[in-house]
Short mmCIF file of C-alpha atoms (C1' of nucleotides) in Angstrom, two decimals:
data_model
loop_
_atom_site.label_atom_id
_atom_site.label_comp_id
_atom_site.label_asym_id
_atom_site.label_seq_id
_atom_site.Cartn_x
_atom_site.Cartn_y
_atom_site.Cartn_z
CA MET A 1213 107.47 113.52 -0.64
CA THR A 1214 104.39 111.43 -1.08
CA LEU A 1215 101.97 110.26 1.56
CA TRP A 1216 100.53 106.74 1.57
CA LEU A 1217 98.13 104.38 3.23
CA PHE A 1218 99.39 100.80 3.65
CA LYS A 1219 97.02 98.02 4.63
CA SER A 1220 98.07 95.07 6.73
CA GLU A 1221 96.16 92.26 8.33
CA PRO A 1222 96.97 92.60 12.04
CA ASP A 1223 97.05 88.82 12.42
CA GLU A 1224 99.87 88.81 9.88
CA TYR A 1225 101.75 91.99 10.74
CA SER A 1226 100.38 94.71 12.98
CA LEU A 1227 101.54 98.21 13.87
CA GLN A 1228 102.60 96.77 17.21
CA ASP A 1229 104.74 94.18 15.40
CA LEU A 1230 106.45 97.01 13.52
CA ALA A 1231 106.97 98.97 16.74
CA ALA A 1232 108.56 95.89 18.33
CA GLU A 1233 111.13 95.27 15.56
CA ALA A 1234 114.53 95.06 17.28
CA SER A 1235 116.26 96.50 14.22
CA GLY A 1236 114.05 99.59 14.30
CA PHE A 1237 112.43 98.80 10.96
CA GLY A 1238 110.30 96.15 9.32
CA ARG A 1239 110.12 94.73 5.82
CA TRP A 1240 106.84 95.39 4.04
CA ASP A 1241 106.72 92.27 1.90
CA GLY A 1242 104.26 89.79 0.50
CA ILE A 1243 102.56 92.28 -1.83
CA ARG A 1244 101.14 90.16 -4.64
CA ASN A 1245 98.71 92.57 -6.24
CA TYR A 1246 99.90 94.33 -9.38
CA GLN A 1247 98.35 97.72 -8.77
CA ALA A 1248 99.86 97.88 -5.29
CA ARG A 1249 103.18 96.62 -6.63
CA ASN A 1250 103.30 99.35 -9.24
CA PHE A 1251 102.94 102.04 -6.57
CA LEU A 1252 105.53 100.30 -4.43
CA ARG A 1253 108.05 99.85 -7.22
CA ASP A 1254 107.61 103.18 -9.01
CA ARG A 1255 106.42 105.78 -6.53
CA VAL A 1256 107.16 104.91 -2.90
CA ALA A 1257 110.36 106.68 -1.80
CA ILE A 1258 112.53 107.09 1.28
CA GLY A 1259 111.07 109.60 3.71
CA ASP A 1260 107.47 109.11 2.54
CA GLY A 1261 104.85 109.06 5.30
CA VAL A 1262 102.59 106.05 5.75
CA LEU A 1263 99.20 105.73 7.43
CA PHE A 1264 99.20 102.21 8.89
CA TYR A 1265 95.82 100.54 8.34
CA HIS A 1266 94.55 97.28 9.82
CA SER A 1267 92.43 95.34 7.30
CA ALA A 1268 90.48 92.08 7.28
CA CYS A 1269 89.79 92.35 11.00
CA LYS A 1270 86.84 93.20 13.26
CA ILE A 1271 87.20 96.96 13.02
CA PRO A 1272 89.19 97.99 9.94
CA ALA A 1273 90.95 101.23 10.92
CA VAL A 1274 93.96 103.49 10.56
CA VAL A 1275 95.93 102.82 13.72
CA GLY A 1276 99.09 104.91 13.44
CA THR A 1277 101.89 106.15 11.22
CA ALA A 1278 105.18 104.92 9.80
CA GLU A 1279 107.90 106.17 7.49
CA VAL A 1280 109.58 104.59 4.48
CA VAL A 1281 113.26 104.01 5.32
CA ARG A 1282 114.25 101.96 2.25
CA ALA A 1283 112.82 102.25 -1.26
CA ALA A 1284 111.71 99.30 -3.38
CA TYR A 1285 113.89 96.21 -3.71
CA ALA A 1286 113.08 92.70 -4.92
CA ASP A 1287 111.00 90.82 -2.34
CA PRO A 1288 113.26 87.89 -1.32
CA ALA A 1289 110.26 85.70 -0.52
CA GLN A 1290 109.42 85.30 -4.21
CA PHE A 1291 112.65 83.30 -4.71
CA ASP A 1292 112.15 81.02 -1.71
CA PRO A 1293 110.37 77.75 -2.58
CA GLU A 1294 109.58 77.28 1.12
CA SER A 1295 107.74 80.59 1.36
CA LYS A 1296 104.04 80.97 0.78
CA TYR A 1297 104.98 84.01 -1.29
CA PHE A 1298 107.17 81.95 -3.63
CA ASP A 1299 106.58 82.75 -7.30
CA PRO A 1300 108.03 80.24 -9.82
CA LYS A 1301 107.74 82.84 -12.59
CA ALA A 1302 110.06 85.29 -10.82
CA SER A 1303 113.83 85.28 -11.29
CA ALA A 1304 116.69 87.33 -9.85
CA ASP A 1305 117.08 88.91 -13.29
CA LYS A 1306 113.40 89.64 -13.56
CA PRO A 1307 111.86 90.03 -10.13
CA ARG A 1308 108.11 90.26 -10.22
CA TRP A 1309 107.44 91.49 -6.68
CA TYR A 1310 108.91 94.25 -4.54
CA CYS A 1311 109.05 95.30 -0.92
CA VAL A 1312 110.15 98.34 1.12
CA ASP A 1313 111.32 98.85 4.68
CA LEU A 1314 109.26 100.86 7.17
CA ALA A 1315 109.99 102.39 10.55
CA TRP A 1316 107.32 102.91 13.20
CA ARG A 1317 106.47 106.54 13.90
CA SER A 1318 103.33 106.74 16.02
CA GLU A 1319 100.38 104.84 17.40
CA PHE A 1320 97.09 106.74 17.51
CA ALA A 1321 95.42 107.37 20.85
CA ARG A 1322 92.19 106.47 19.03
CA PRO A 1323 92.16 104.24 15.93
CA VAL A 1324 90.24 105.85 13.06
CA PRO A 1325 87.76 103.25 11.74
CA LEU A 1326 86.87 102.88 8.08
CA ALA A 1327 83.22 103.40 9.01
CA ASP A 1328 84.04 106.87 10.39
CA ILE A 1329 86.16 107.75 7.39
CA LYS A 1330 83.27 106.88 5.08
CA LYS A 1331 80.95 109.15 7.06
CA ASN A 1332 83.36 112.09 7.09
CA PRO A 1333 82.51 114.56 4.30
CA GLN A 1334 86.16 115.67 4.11
CA LEU A 1335 87.36 112.14 3.44
CA THR A 1336 84.93 110.77 0.87
CA GLU A 1337 87.44 111.30 -1.94
CA MET A 1338 90.02 109.03 -0.33
CA VAL A 1339 91.12 106.07 -2.44
CA LEU A 1340 90.30 103.98 0.62
CA VAL A 1341 86.64 104.93 0.16
CA LYS A 1342 86.47 105.10 -3.62
CA GLN A 1343 88.38 101.94 -4.41
CA GLY A 1344 88.47 99.02 -2.04
CA ARG A 1345 90.90 96.13 -2.24
CA LEU A 1346 94.01 98.18 -2.82
CA SER A 1347 96.66 97.62 -0.19
CA ILE A 1348 98.95 100.53 -1.11
CA GLN A 1349 97.45 103.85 -2.07
CA PRO A 1350 98.35 107.56 -2.17
CA VAL A 1351 96.85 109.93 0.41
CA ARG A 1352 96.42 113.70 0.04
CA GLN A 1353 98.06 116.02 2.58
CA GLU A 1354 94.70 117.29 3.85
CA GLU A 1355 93.44 113.70 4.23
CA TRP A 1356 96.58 112.82 6.18
CA ASP A 1357 96.10 115.86 8.42
CA SER A 1358 92.43 115.04 9.10
CA ILE A 1359 93.11 111.43 9.97
CA VAL A 1360 96.11 112.15 12.19
CA LYS A 1361 93.98 114.74 14.01
CA LEU A 1362 91.12 112.25 14.45
CA GLY A 1363 93.63 109.73 15.76
CA GLY A 1364 94.68 112.14 18.46
CA LYS A 1365 98.35 112.20 17.55
"C1'" DG B 836 96.02 93.36 -30.31
"C1'" DC B 837 91.43 92.08 -28.54
"C1'" DC B 838 89.17 90.53 -24.61
"C1'" DA B 839 87.68 86.73 -21.50
"C1'" DA B 840 89.56 84.51 -17.67
"C1'" DC B 841 92.27 84.64 -13.69
"C1'" DG B 842 94.40 85.83 -9.00
"C1'" DT B 843 94.46 89.06 -5.32
"C1'" DT B 844 92.26 91.86 -2.09
"C1'" DG B 845 89.06 92.94 1.71
"C1'" DG B 846 84.49 94.80 3.35
"C1'" DC B 847 80.38 92.89 4.32
"C1'" DG C 202 82.37 82.69 2.24
"C1'" DC C 203 80.49 85.92 -1.31
"C1'" DC C 204 81.67 88.81 -4.88
"C1'" DA C 205 83.32 93.20 -7.07
"C1'" DA C 206 87.30 95.92 -8.85
"C1'" DC C 207 91.51 95.94 -10.57
"C1'" DG C 208 95.92 94.71 -13.55
"C1'" DT C 209 97.80 91.04 -15.93
"C1'" DT C 210 97.82 86.98 -18.75
"C1'" DG C 211 97.34 84.27 -22.75
"C1'" DG C 212 94.54 82.05 -26.48
"C1'" DC C 213 93.12 83.23 -30.74
#
DNA sequence: GCCAACGTTGGC
DNA sequence: GCCAACGTTGGC
C-alpha cells in the first residue's frame, strides 16, 4: 500500500464535499498536470491512504484523510465538449487524463497548515515542502503518522 | 533527438 | 497576479 497527499482547492471540492457524497465516494477528476497524472495512472491503487490537502486558499493545510476505492480510469470530462476539462486531443482509444474514486475517512480536529509542516524538522523532506505545485504526491509512513497525530485524529 | 516554448499548479 | 518547477510538445 502506498500513502499519498492529494491537493484540492476547497472552493472546487473540499473534504466536506467528499464527506457529503450520497454515494459514499467522490470522483477525483480534473487532473491536468502530467506529473500528477503519472502517479495517478501508474501508482495509485485501491486501499491506498490519502492525506486530503486544501490548496490555493487562505490557510493551505492538510484537513483530513481519505482512501482510494477505485484505481485509475479515464477521466470522462476529457471527452465532454461542454466541460472545462475537455481535451480535444484525447480519445476513448487514447485517453490522456485519468481519475480515481475516493472515500472520506476522517476530518482532523485541527487542520495542519503548510506553514507548520515547513517548520517541523521531521517533515522537511516531504514532497509538499521540497516540490511545490504537485497535486498528487507520495507520503512516507512516518510523515503520515506525524501529520495525523498533529491533526488530532 | 535536442531543447526552447508551453500549460498547469499554487504559495506568496 | 507574479513566477518557478515540472513534464510534455514540436520545430528543426
